[in-house]
Coordinates of C-alpha atoms and ligand atoms in Angstrom, one line a residue:
M1 CA -35.6 -20.2 9.1
H2 CA -32.6 -19.3 6.3
T3 CA -29.2 -21.0 7.2
P4 CA -26.5 -20.6 4.8
L5 CA -24.0 -23.5 3.9
T6 CA -25.0 -25.6 6.5
E7 CA -23.1 -28.5 7.2
H8 CA -23.0 -31.7 9.1
D9 CA -21.4 -33.4 12.0
P10 CA -19.4 -35.7 10.1
A11 CA -17.7 -37.4 13.4
R12 CA -21.0 -38.8 14.7
E13 CA -21.1 -41.1 11.6
T14 CA -21.5 -44.6 11.8
L15 CA -21.9 -47.5 9.4
G16 CA -26.0 -47.7 9.5
T17 CA -24.7 -45.0 6.8
L18 CA -22.1 -46.4 5.1
A19 CA -24.7 -50.3 4.3
A20 CA -25.4 -51.3 1.4
P21 CA -29.3 -52.5 1.7
V22 CA -28.4 -55.9 -1.0
P23 CA -31.0 -58.4 -0.3
P24 CA -28.8 -61.5 1.5
L25 CA -29.3 -64.9 -0.2
T26 CA -30.1 -67.6 2.9
E27 CA -27.9 -70.6 3.0
T28 CA -29.5 -73.1 1.6
I29 CA -30.3 -71.4 -1.4
P30 CA -28.8 -72.8 -4.9
A31 CA -25.6 -70.5 -6.3
L32 CA -28.3 -70.1 -9.3
S33 CA -29.3 -67.8 -7.5
A34 CA -25.8 -65.5 -6.2
Y35 CA -25.0 -66.1 -10.0
E36 CA -28.4 -64.2 -11.1
A37 CA -27.5 -61.8 -8.7
F38 CA -24.0 -60.7 -9.5
S39 CA -25.1 -61.0 -13.2
A40 CA -27.7 -58.5 -13.0
N41 CA -26.0 -56.5 -11.4
A42 CA -22.1 -55.9 -12.7
S43 CA -21.0 -53.8 -9.0
L44 CA -22.4 -55.7 -6.5
Y45 CA -19.5 -56.3 -5.1
A46 CA -20.8 -58.8 -1.9
I47 CA -23.8 -60.9 -0.7
A48 CA -24.0 -61.1 2.8
V49 CA -25.6 -65.5 3.2
V50 CA -27.5 -65.5 5.9
D51 CA -29.1 -68.6 8.6
T52 CA -32.7 -68.7 8.2
V53 CA -33.2 -66.1 11.4
R54 CA -31.5 -63.3 9.5
R55 CA -28.0 -63.8 11.3
P56 CA -24.8 -63.5 8.8
V57 CA -22.8 -67.5 8.6
G58 CA -21.0 -65.9 5.5
I59 CA -20.3 -63.5 3.0
L60 CA -19.7 -64.5 -1.7
N61 CA -17.6 -62.3 -2.6
R62 CA -18.0 -61.7 -6.5
F63 CA -14.6 -61.7 -7.4
K64 CA -14.6 -65.0 -5.5
F65 CA -17.8 -66.6 -6.1
L66 CA -17.5 -66.1 -10.6
E67 CA -13.6 -67.6 -10.0
Q68 CA -15.2 -71.0 -8.2
L69 CA -17.4 -70.9 -11.2
S70 CA -14.9 -70.8 -14.2
R71 CA -13.4 -74.5 -13.1
P72 CA -13.0 -77.2 -14.5
Y73 CA -16.0 -78.4 -13.3
G74 CA -20.0 -78.7 -14.4
R75 CA -20.9 -75.1 -13.7
E76 CA -24.7 -76.8 -14.2
L77 CA -23.9 -79.1 -10.9
A78 CA -22.5 -76.1 -9.1
L79 CA -24.8 -73.8 -9.7
R80 CA -27.3 -76.5 -7.8
Q81 CA -24.4 -76.4 -5.2
A82 CA -26.3 -74.0 -2.2
V83 CA -24.5 -70.8 -1.8
S84 CA -22.7 -73.0 2.0
S85 CA -20.5 -74.4 -0.4
F86 CA -19.3 -71.0 -1.8
M87 CA -19.0 -68.6 0.6
D88 CA -16.2 -67.2 2.7
A89 CA -17.5 -68.8 6.7
S90 CA -15.2 -66.0 8.1
P91 CA -17.1 -62.4 7.4
L92 CA -16.1 -60.1 9.1
V93 CA -19.1 -58.6 10.8
V94 CA -19.9 -55.3 12.8
D95 CA -22.6 -53.4 14.4
E96 CA -24.3 -50.4 12.8
E97 CA -23.1 -48.2 15.7
L98 CA -19.6 -48.8 14.7
S99 CA -17.3 -45.2 13.5
L100 CA -16.7 -44.8 10.9
D101 CA -12.9 -44.4 12.3
E102 CA -13.3 -47.0 14.7
L103 CA -13.5 -49.5 11.3
S104 CA -11.4 -48.4 8.9
T105 CA -8.5 -48.7 11.2
M106 CA -9.8 -52.3 12.3
L107 CA -9.8 -52.7 8.5
V108 CA -6.4 -51.8 7.9
G109 CA -5.1 -52.6 11.0
D110 CA -6.2 -56.3 10.9
D111 CA -5.7 -57.7 8.4
S112 CA -6.4 -56.0 4.6
R113 CA -8.7 -59.6 3.3
Y114 CA -11.5 -57.6 4.4
I115 CA -11.5 -54.4 2.7
F116 CA -11.2 -56.6 -0.5
D117 CA -13.8 -58.9 0.9
G118 CA -16.3 -56.4 2.1
F119 CA -18.1 -56.8 5.6
I120 CA -21.6 -57.2 6.7
V121 CA -23.2 -54.7 9.0
T122 CA -25.9 -55.8 11.2
H123 CA -28.2 -54.5 13.3
D124 CA -28.7 -56.6 17.1
G125 CA -27.3 -58.9 15.6
G126 CA -29.1 -59.4 12.3
Y127 CA -28.5 -58.3 8.8
L128 CA -28.9 -55.0 8.2
G129 CA -26.9 -54.4 4.7
I130 CA -23.2 -54.7 3.2
G131 CA -20.5 -53.3 2.6
T132 CA -17.3 -52.6 0.7
G133 CA -13.5 -51.3 1.3
Y134 CA -14.2 -49.3 -1.5
S135 CA -17.2 -47.6 -0.4
L136 CA -15.5 -47.0 2.9
I137 CA -12.4 -45.4 1.2
R138 CA -14.8 -43.6 -0.9
R139 CA -17.5 -42.2 1.9
L140 CA -13.9 -41.5 4.2
T141 CA -12.7 -39.3 1.5
E142 CA -15.7 -38.0 0.8
R143 CA -15.3 -36.4 4.7
K144 CA -12.2 -35.5 4.4
H145 CA -13.0 -33.1 1.6
A146 CA -15.2 -31.8 3.7
A147 CA -13.2 -31.9 7.0
L148 CA -10.7 -29.5 4.1
F149 CA -13.7 -27.3 3.1
H150 CA -14.3 -26.4 6.8
M151 CA -10.7 -25.9 8.3
A152 CA -10.3 -23.6 4.5
H153 CA -13.6 -22.0 5.3
H154 CA -12.8 -21.5 9.0
D155 CA -10.8 -19.8 12.0
S156 CA -9.5 -22.4 14.0
L157 CA -9.2 -20.0 16.4
T158 CA -12.7 -19.4 16.7
G159 CA -14.3 -22.1 14.8
L160 CA -16.2 -19.2 13.3
P161 CA -16.5 -18.9 8.9
N162 CA -13.4 -17.0 7.6
R163 CA -13.4 -14.1 5.4
Q164 CA -14.2 -16.7 2.4
L165 CA -16.7 -18.0 4.2
F166 CA -17.9 -14.6 5.2
S167 CA -18.6 -13.6 1.5
A168 CA -20.1 -16.2 0.2
Q169 CA -22.5 -16.3 3.2
L170 CA -23.7 -12.7 2.4
T171 CA -23.9 -13.4 -1.6
E172 CA -26.7 -16.0 -0.2
S173 CA -28.3 -13.8 2.2
L174 CA -28.2 -10.6 0.0
A175 CA -30.4 -12.8 -3.0
H176 CA -33.1 -14.1 -0.5
A177 CA -33.1 -10.7 1.3
Q178 CA -34.1 -9.5 -3.1
Q179 CA -36.7 -12.2 -3.1
H180 CA -38.3 -11.8 0.1
G181 CA -38.6 -8.1 0.0
Q182 CA -36.6 -8.4 3.3
H183 CA -33.5 -5.9 4.7
V184 CA -29.8 -7.2 5.5
G185 CA -27.9 -5.8 7.7
V186 CA -23.9 -5.8 7.5
L187 CA -22.4 -5.1 11.0
Y188 CA -18.1 -4.3 11.5
V189 CA -17.5 -5.3 14.2
D190 CA -13.5 -4.5 15.7
L191 CA -12.1 -4.6 19.9
D192 CA -10.4 -1.7 20.3
R193 CA -7.1 -1.5 22.1
F194 CA -6.3 -5.2 21.0
K195 CA -3.1 -5.0 21.4
A196 CA -2.6 -3.8 24.3
V197 CA -4.6 -6.1 25.9
N198 CA -2.4 -8.8 23.6
D199 CA 0.6 -6.7 24.9
S200 CA 0.4 -6.9 29.0
Y201 CA -1.2 -10.6 29.4
G202 CA 0.5 -12.4 26.6
H203 CA -0.6 -14.0 23.1
L204 CA -2.4 -16.9 24.8
V205 CA -4.9 -14.8 27.2
G206 CA -4.9 -12.5 24.0
D207 CA -6.9 -15.8 22.3
L208 CA -8.8 -16.8 25.1
L209 CA -10.4 -12.6 24.4
L210 CA -11.2 -14.0 21.3
Q211 CA -12.7 -17.0 21.7
S212 CA -14.5 -15.2 24.2
V213 CA -15.1 -12.5 21.8
A214 CA -16.2 -15.3 19.6
M215 CA -18.8 -16.9 21.2
R216 CA -20.5 -13.7 22.5
L217 CA -20.8 -12.6 19.7
R218 CA -22.5 -15.7 18.3
G219 CA -24.8 -16.4 21.4
A220 CA -25.8 -13.0 21.2
V221 CA -27.6 -12.7 17.2
R222 CA -30.1 -15.2 16.2
A223 CA -29.5 -18.6 14.5
G224 CA -29.7 -17.8 11.1
D225 CA -27.2 -15.1 11.1
A226 CA -24.1 -15.2 10.7
V227 CA -21.2 -14.4 12.4
A228 CA -16.7 -14.5 10.3
R229 CA -13.6 -13.5 12.1
L230 CA -12.5 -11.8 8.6
S231 CA -8.7 -10.8 10.7
G232 CA -7.1 -10.2 14.0
D233 CA -10.0 -9.0 15.8
E234 CA -12.0 -7.9 13.8
F235 CA -15.6 -9.9 13.7
A236 CA -18.7 -9.2 11.0
V237 CA -22.4 -10.2 11.6
V238 CA -24.8 -10.4 8.7
L239 CA -28.0 -10.3 10.7
N240 CA -30.5 -11.4 7.6
Q241 CA -34.7 -10.9 7.9
L242 CA -34.1 -7.5 9.2
N243 CA -38.0 -6.3 9.6
A244 CA -37.1 -2.3 10.5
E245 CA -33.6 -1.0 9.5
E246 CA -32.6 0.3 12.9
H247 CA -33.2 -2.8 14.0
A248 CA -29.6 -3.4 13.3
D249 CA -28.6 -0.2 15.8
T250 CA -30.5 -2.4 18.2
V251 CA -28.3 -5.3 17.7
A252 CA -25.3 -2.7 17.7
A253 CA -26.0 -1.8 21.4
H254 CA -26.6 -5.2 22.4
L255 CA -23.8 -5.9 20.7
L256 CA -21.6 -4.0 22.7
S257 CA -22.8 -4.7 25.6
V258 CA -22.3 -7.4 25.8
I259 CA -18.9 -7.7 24.3
R260 CA -18.3 -4.6 27.3
Q261 CA -19.2 -7.2 30.2
P262 CA -15.8 -8.6 31.6
H263 CA -14.5 -11.3 30.4
S264 CA -12.7 -14.0 33.1
L265 CA -9.9 -16.5 31.1
D266 CA -7.4 -18.5 32.8
G267 CA -7.8 -16.4 36.0
H268 CA -7.9 -13.2 34.9
E269 CA -10.4 -10.8 34.0
A270 CA -9.5 -8.9 30.7
H271 CA -13.1 -6.3 30.0
I272 CA -12.5 -4.3 26.6
S273 CA -15.0 -2.3 24.2
C274 CA -15.6 -3.0 20.5
S275 CA -16.4 0.0 17.9
I276 CA -18.8 -1.3 15.7
G277 CA -19.6 0.3 12.2
I278 CA -23.3 -0.8 10.2
A279 CA -23.9 -0.5 6.2
V280 CA -28.6 -2.1 5.7
Y281 CA -29.2 -3.4 2.0
P282 CA -31.0 -1.6 0.6
G283 CA -30.3 1.5 2.1
D284 CA -27.3 1.6 1.7
A285 CA -26.0 0.1 -0.5
T286 CA -27.5 -2.8 -2.4
S287 CA -24.3 -4.2 -4.0
Q288 CA -22.3 -6.4 -1.5
G289 CA -18.9 -4.2 -2.5
A290 CA -20.8 -1.0 -1.7
L291 CA -22.2 -2.3 1.6
L292 CA -18.5 -3.6 2.8
R293 CA -17.2 0.0 1.9
A294 CA -19.9 1.8 3.3
A295 CA -19.6 -0.7 6.4
D296 CA -15.6 -0.1 6.6
A297 CA -16.7 3.3 6.3
A298 CA -18.4 3.5 9.5
V299 CA -16.1 1.6 11.3
Y300 CA -13.8 4.0 10.3
H301 CA -15.3 6.5 12.0
A302 CA -17.0 4.3 15.7
K303 CA -12.9 4.2 15.4
R304 CA -12.9 7.2 16.8
F305 CA -14.5 7.1 19.9
R306 CA -14.6 3.8 20.7
N307 CA -17.1 1.7 22.2
T308 CA -19.7 2.7 20.0
F309 CA -21.6 2.0 16.8
Q310 CA -22.1 4.0 13.9
R311 CA -24.8 3.5 10.9
Y312 CA -23.5 4.4 7.5
S313 CA -24.7 7.9 5.6
R314 CA -23.4 10.2 2.8
D315 CA -21.5 11.8 4.7
L316 CA -19.0 9.8 6.3
L317 CA -18.0 9.0 3.1
Q318 CA -16.9 13.0 2.3
G319 CA -14.1 12.0 5.2
H320 CA -14.3 9.2 3.3
A321 CA -13.2 10.2 -0.2
V322 CA -12.4 7.9 -2.6
G323 CA -9.4 7.1 -4.1
L324 CA -8.1 7.1 0.2
Q325 CA -7.1 4.2 1.9
S326 CA -10.0 2.9 3.9
Y327 CA -9.6 1.9 7.8
G328 CA -9.4 -1.5 6.7
S329 CA -6.5 -0.9 4.8
V330 CA -4.5 0.7 6.9
K331 CA -5.0 -2.2 9.6
R332 CA -4.3 -4.9 7.5
A333 CA -1.4 -3.0 6.1
V334 CA -0.4 -3.1 9.6
E335 CA -1.1 -6.4 10.8
E336 CA 0.3 -8.2 7.5
G337 CA 3.3 -6.8 8.2
H338 CA 2.8 -5.0 4.2
L339 CA 4.9 -1.9 6.7
S340 CA 8.4 -1.4 6.3
V341 CA 10.9 1.1 8.4
Y342 CA 13.0 3.3 6.2
Y343 CA 15.9 5.2 7.7
Q344 CA 17.6 8.2 6.7
P345 CA 20.7 9.9 7.1
Q346 CA 21.4 12.8 10.2
V347 CA 25.2 13.9 9.9
D348 CA 27.4 16.6 11.4
T349 CA 27.6 19.7 10.0
R350 CA 31.1 20.7 9.8
T351 CA 33.3 17.1 9.5
G352 CA 30.4 14.9 8.1
A353 CA 30.7 12.2 9.9
L354 CA 27.4 10.4 9.8
Y355 CA 25.4 10.4 13.8
G356 CA 22.5 8.8 13.0
V357 CA 18.8 8.1 11.3
E358 CA 16.0 8.4 11.6
A359 CA 13.5 5.5 10.6
L360 CA 10.8 7.2 8.7
V361 CA 8.4 4.3 8.1
R362 CA 7.2 2.9 5.1
W363 CA 3.3 1.7 3.5
T364 CA 3.9 -0.5 0.4
D365 CA 0.6 -1.7 -1.1
R366 CA 0.4 -5.1 -2.4
E367 CA -1.5 -3.6 -5.4
R368 CA -1.4 0.1 -5.3
G369 CA 2.1 0.2 -4.6
L370 CA 4.4 2.8 -1.8
Q371 CA 1.3 4.7 -0.4
S372 CA 2.7 8.6 1.3
T373 CA 3.4 8.5 4.8
P374 CA 2.4 11.8 6.2
E375 CA -2.1 9.8 5.2
L376 CA -0.8 6.3 6.8
I377 CA 0.2 8.4 9.9
R378 CA -2.7 10.3 9.9
L379 CA -5.1 7.2 9.3
A380 CA -3.0 5.3 12.0
E381 CA -3.5 8.0 14.3
D382 CA -7.9 8.9 13.5
S383 CA -8.5 4.8 14.6
G384 CA -5.8 4.6 17.0
L385 CA -3.5 2.1 14.9
I386 CA -1.0 4.7 16.2
S387 CA 1.1 2.7 18.8
E388 CA 0.5 -0.2 16.7
V389 CA 3.4 1.6 14.3
T390 CA 5.5 2.3 16.4
N391 CA 5.7 -0.3 17.8
L392 CA 6.6 -1.9 14.6
V393 CA 8.8 0.8 13.6
L394 CA 10.4 0.5 17.4
E395 CA 11.1 -2.8 16.9
Q396 CA 12.4 -3.3 12.4
A397 CA 14.9 -0.4 13.6
M398 CA 16.2 -1.1 16.7
T399 CA 17.2 -4.4 15.7
Q400 CA 18.5 -3.4 12.9
V401 CA 20.6 -0.9 14.9
V402 CA 21.5 -3.6 17.0
A403 CA 22.5 -5.6 13.7
W404 CA 25.1 -2.9 12.3
T405 CA 26.4 -2.4 15.6
T406 CA 27.2 -5.5 16.2
Q407 CA 29.1 -6.3 12.3
G408 CA 31.0 -3.4 13.1
L409 CA 29.6 -1.0 10.3
I410 CA 28.2 1.7 13.3
K411 CA 29.2 2.5 16.5
D412 CA 27.4 4.9 18.7
L413 CA 24.7 5.6 16.5
T414 CA 21.5 7.5 17.0
L415 CA 18.2 6.6 16.2
A416 CA 14.7 9.2 15.7
V417 CA 11.9 7.9 15.7
N418 CA 9.0 9.8 15.8
I419 CA 6.4 9.6 18.0
S420 CA 2.8 11.1 17.5
S421 CA 0.6 13.7 19.5
V422 CA -1.7 10.4 20.4
E423 CA 0.6 8.5 22.5
L424 CA 1.4 11.5 24.6
R425 CA -1.2 10.9 26.3
D426 CA -2.1 6.6 26.1
G427 CA 0.1 5.1 28.5
H428 CA 1.5 2.4 26.2
L429 CA 4.8 4.5 25.3
V430 CA 7.1 3.4 27.5
P431 CA 6.3 -0.2 28.8
M432 CA 5.9 -0.5 24.8
I433 CA 9.4 1.3 24.4
E434 CA 11.2 -0.1 27.6
R435 CA 10.4 -4.1 26.6
H436 CA 11.9 -3.6 23.3
I437 CA 14.9 -2.4 24.6
A438 CA 14.9 -5.7 27.0
A439 CA 14.2 -7.1 23.6
T440 CA 17.4 -6.5 21.8
G441 CA 19.3 -5.2 24.0
F442 CA 19.3 -1.3 22.5
I443 CA 21.1 1.5 24.5
P444 CA 18.5 3.9 25.8
G445 CA 21.0 6.4 25.4
H446 CA 21.1 6.1 21.5
L447 CA 17.1 6.2 21.1
E448 CA 16.0 10.0 20.2
L449 CA 12.7 10.4 19.8
E450 CA 10.6 12.8 17.8
I451 CA 7.9 14.7 18.3
T452 CA 6.1 17.7 16.3
E453 CA 6.8 21.1 18.0
S454 CA 2.5 21.2 18.3
T455 CA 2.5 18.0 20.3
A456 CA 5.7 19.7 22.6
M457 CA 3.6 22.7 22.6
L458 CA -0.1 21.3 23.7
S459 CA 0.4 19.0 25.2
G460 CA -1.0 19.7 29.4
R461 CA 0.2 17.8 32.9
T462 CA 0.9 13.7 31.8
A463 CA 2.3 14.9 28.7
G464 CA 5.1 16.6 30.4
A465 CA 5.4 13.7 33.3
L466 CA 5.9 11.2 30.4
L467 CA 8.8 13.5 28.6
T468 CA 10.8 13.2 32.1
A469 CA 10.4 9.4 32.4
L470 CA 11.4 8.8 28.8
T471 CA 14.1 11.7 29.7
S472 CA 14.9 10.0 33.3
M473 CA 15.5 6.2 31.1
G474 CA 18.7 7.8 29.1
I475 CA 16.4 8.4 26.2
H476 CA 16.6 12.1 23.9
L477 CA 13.8 14.4 23.2
S478 CA 14.0 16.4 19.7
I479 CA 11.3 19.1 18.7
D480 CA 10.6 18.1 15.3
D481 CA 9.7 20.7 12.6
F482 CA 11.1 23.6 14.9
G483 CA 9.1 26.8 13.7
T484 CA 6.4 25.9 12.3
G485 CA 4.2 26.4 15.5
Y486 CA 4.2 28.9 17.7
S487 CA 6.6 28.0 20.6
S488 CA 6.3 29.8 24.2
L489 CA 10.3 29.9 24.4
S490 CA 9.4 29.5 28.5
R491 CA 7.5 26.7 28.1
L492 CA 10.3 25.3 25.6
R493 CA 12.3 26.0 28.4
R494 CA 11.3 24.2 30.4
L495 CA 10.5 21.0 28.8
P496 CA 13.5 18.3 29.0
V497 CA 14.2 18.9 25.3
H498 CA 17.2 18.1 23.7
A499 CA 17.7 19.2 20.6
V500 CA 15.2 21.0 18.0
K501 CA 15.0 20.1 14.0
I502 CA 14.5 23.1 12.4
D503 CA 11.4 22.8 9.1
R504 CA 12.6 22.0 5.7
T505 CA 10.2 25.4 4.9
F506 CA 13.3 27.1 6.5
V507 CA 15.7 25.3 5.4
E508 CA 13.8 25.8 1.5
D509 CA 14.2 29.7 2.7
I510 CA 18.0 29.8 2.5
E511 CA 17.7 29.0 -1.3
H512 CA 15.4 30.5 -3.2
R513 CA 14.8 33.7 -1.0
Q514 CA 18.4 33.4 -0.2
S515 CA 17.8 35.0 3.5
G516 CA 18.2 32.9 5.9
A517 CA 17.6 34.8 8.9
L518 CA 14.8 32.8 10.4
A519 CA 17.0 29.9 10.5
Q520 CA 19.5 31.8 11.6
A521 CA 17.4 32.9 14.4
I522 CA 16.0 29.1 15.3
I523 CA 20.3 28.1 15.5
L524 CA 20.7 31.2 18.0
M525 CA 17.5 30.3 20.4
A526 CA 17.9 26.9 20.5
H527 CA 21.4 27.2 21.1
S528 CA 20.6 29.6 24.2
L529 CA 18.8 27.1 25.7
G530 CA 20.9 24.6 25.8
L531 CA 19.4 22.8 22.3
S532 CA 21.4 21.2 20.1
V533 CA 20.2 22.1 16.3
T534 CA 20.0 19.7 13.5
G535 CA 18.6 20.7 9.7
E536 CA 16.0 18.7 8.2
G537 CA 15.3 18.9 4.2
V538 CA 19.3 20.4 2.8
E539 CA 18.8 19.9 -0.4
T540 CA 22.2 21.5 -1.9
E541 CA 25.5 22.3 -0.6
R542 CA 24.3 26.3 -0.2
Q543 CA 21.9 25.2 1.7
W544 CA 24.7 22.8 3.5
D545 CA 27.2 25.9 3.2
F546 CA 24.3 28.5 5.1
L547 CA 23.8 26.3 7.8
E548 CA 27.3 25.3 8.4
A549 CA 28.5 29.3 8.9
N550 CA 25.7 28.9 12.0
G551 CA 26.7 27.0 13.7
C552 CA 23.4 24.5 12.8
D553 CA 25.0 21.0 15.0
R554 CA 23.7 18.2 12.0
V555 CA 22.2 17.8 8.8
Q556 CA 19.9 15.9 7.2
G557 CA 18.0 15.2 3.4
Y558 CA 18.4 14.3 -0.1
L559 CA 21.6 16.6 -0.3
I560 CA 23.1 13.3 2.2
S561 CA 21.0 10.6 1.4
R562 CA 17.6 10.5 0.4
P563 CA 15.3 7.5 3.6
L564 CA 16.7 4.4 2.1
P565 CA 15.3 0.4 3.3
A566 CA 17.9 -1.4 5.4
H567 CA 19.8 -3.2 2.8
E568 CA 20.9 -0.1 1.5
M569 CA 21.0 1.5 4.7
T570 CA 23.5 -1.4 5.1
A571 CA 25.5 -1.0 1.9
F572 CA 25.8 3.1 2.6
L573 CA 26.7 1.5 6.2
N574 CA 29.5 0.3 4.2
T575 CA 30.5 2.6 1.5
S576 CA 30.7 6.0 5.0
T577 CA 32.7 3.9 7.1
F578 CA 35.5 4.0 4.7
T579 CA 35.3 7.6 2.4
P580 CA 33.4 9.7 5.9
L581 CA 30.7 11.7 4.2
S582 CA 33.3 14.8 4.9
H583 CA 34.3 14.1 1.4
R584 CA 32.9 17.7 0.8
R585 CA 35.5 18.8 3.1
Ligands
LIG1 P1 8.8 14.5 9.0 O1 9.4 14.0 11.2 O2 9.7 15.8 8.8 O3 10.1 13.5 8.3 C1 11.6 14.1 8.0 C2 10.7 14.0 5.5 O4 11.2 14.8 5.1 C3 10.7 12.7 5.5 O5 9.1 12.4 4.8 C4 11.1 12.7 4.7 O6 11.3 11.7 4.0 C5 11.0 13.6 4.1 N1 12.8 14.2 4.0 C6 13.8 14.5 4.1 N2 15.4 14.6 3.1 C7 13.9 15.7 3.0 C8 15.1 16.6 1.5 O7 16.1 16.6 1.4 N3 13.7 17.2 0.8 C9 12.0 16.9 1.2 N4 11.4 17.7 0.6 N5 11.9 15.7 1.9 C10 12.7 15.3 2.5 P2 8.0 10.9 5.1 O8 8.5 10.1 5.4 O9 7.0 11.3 4.1 O10 7.2 11.5 6.8 C11 6.7 12.2 7.0 C12 5.9 12.5 8.0 O11 5.4 11.7 8.6 C13 7.5 12.6 9.2 O12 8.2 14.2 8.7 C14 6.9 12.2 10.6 O13 6.4 13.7 11.0 C15 5.5 11.5 9.8 N6 6.3 9.9 10.3 C16 6.8 8.8 9.5 N7 6.7 8.2 10.3 C17 7.2 8.0 11.1 C18 6.7 6.6 12.3 O14 6.9 6.3 11.6 N8 6.0 7.2 13.5 C19 5.1 9.2 13.1 N9 4.3 8.5 14.6 N10 5.6 9.4 12.2 C20 5.9 9.4 11.5
LIG2 MG1 11.0 13.5 12.4
LIG3 MG1 10.4 17.3 10.4

């Protein structure tokens, strides 16, 4: 079996391994023998002195011994004396079973003399070898390095290798497989909806669940296979010595069922499933990088269905076009907080007074810079991460608006947050909003959720109930990108919405075709249903004038301000408090 990068367990190490088997001297032997032994070996530091049955009676320290010989009486004479007259007769004698840790405590705690003098290690009371403080310190340092190595390469929660060690293990596996003409399978294992478990049971249970998953994964593969935790709820498995590529599928199916079994954690029974992406060397890719990308593309697809595995195929890559961000990178962006919220003001059309801000998520990738928001949203929706994006936006934006209010910069500002259709179907939204309201002290009546027109129209009965639940909490709803979908007026009337936002394309028409007929119609219709209207994408004075003339309630767009990061929005609020946007009036 080929076990890559093995490590030993240093905690069990005893003195037996440390003792140097230096030949001892019998107590009656002339000191000349000791002198010869020390002269022959410059690094010999101490020699044990034993009785006739090899029981230690003393220790000769190199430097003390040589010093005594240099005293002003005949060296010749001295060398004929028995070694016992030079030895330290109360040596430190320890049993080989003593652990290194216990010994070092003794040496330091008692009398540091022994660190310099050396000590004698025995087995059943008989001489076994000699140890010195120096060798002990060196060994302890090596162990510390080993422990640091372990810490740097393992995840402290699950004890599994981390991404770095995993990639070293994979390198070894691939080299080995290449030599022996074998297959290697790489499985990316991603837990489904782990965030939800974490949120509903708390982090402690979440951690227990990750540990339980780690143990099951480790237990479900062969000892020669590698299991690692890459980040949060993302694991990876390397299957070594696969006889056939299909065996990777068999293992994946097994892992799915193993993870699906209920986990009993600290009195809770938790259920979780996972999604697995598979890539096999050399069939799917021959380089390590390409193999990992293939597994990533595969898990991205598996994630759409959840609780399933997906083997890589070239077709997958078509949808996962080159240049686009991968699922893994979106996930890391969410987890590592590379997402931030920008704010775009919405103002009263007539007075120019600030009405609210729309929160728009921004993704700044460390290497590639600012990424496209629509692309981020699409990837997040496809891979089940959208609820985490919303969670992050709500948390940041509510905290920020509360802070602005506390600072006296704003009063009664409406915060608009975009919600995806996917979220109208899963049950997370209401508890999530409730949690953030409780945590930040945000006033529910100041929250407006924007759902797109197509979402509002398509959503079924559960979504309708959800919207009603939201409005009964005092939250306002508006229909985003209005005019682009196919709204049924009767349906629109029955939805508990408060406002519509005229899509930017109609506002553009005002400028370019000099005909705002559609915008005009939308405003009339919305008002007749008792809804207020916001014009989106207002870039020119002319558009603003037209919208104002037609009774549009609010405007939003680059003319007023681009979406701004929090600190710039703070500056915007500072100036607009004193010079309201009505400056254009
Ligand atoms: P949206 O909700 O209709 O947001 C308005 C978009 O128009 C924003 O693009 C904004 O930057 C842009 N915009 C604002 N004023 C002007 C203007 O005067 N001219 C032009 N040309 N564009 C303007 P952004 O931020 O890229 O967002 C695109 C879409 O992504 C949003 O459309 C929304 O549907 C979605 N989105 C943004 N943030 C989130 C979020 O946190 N969650 C969800 N689920 N979706 C979001
Ligand atoms: Mg919007
Ligand atoms: Mg819009």
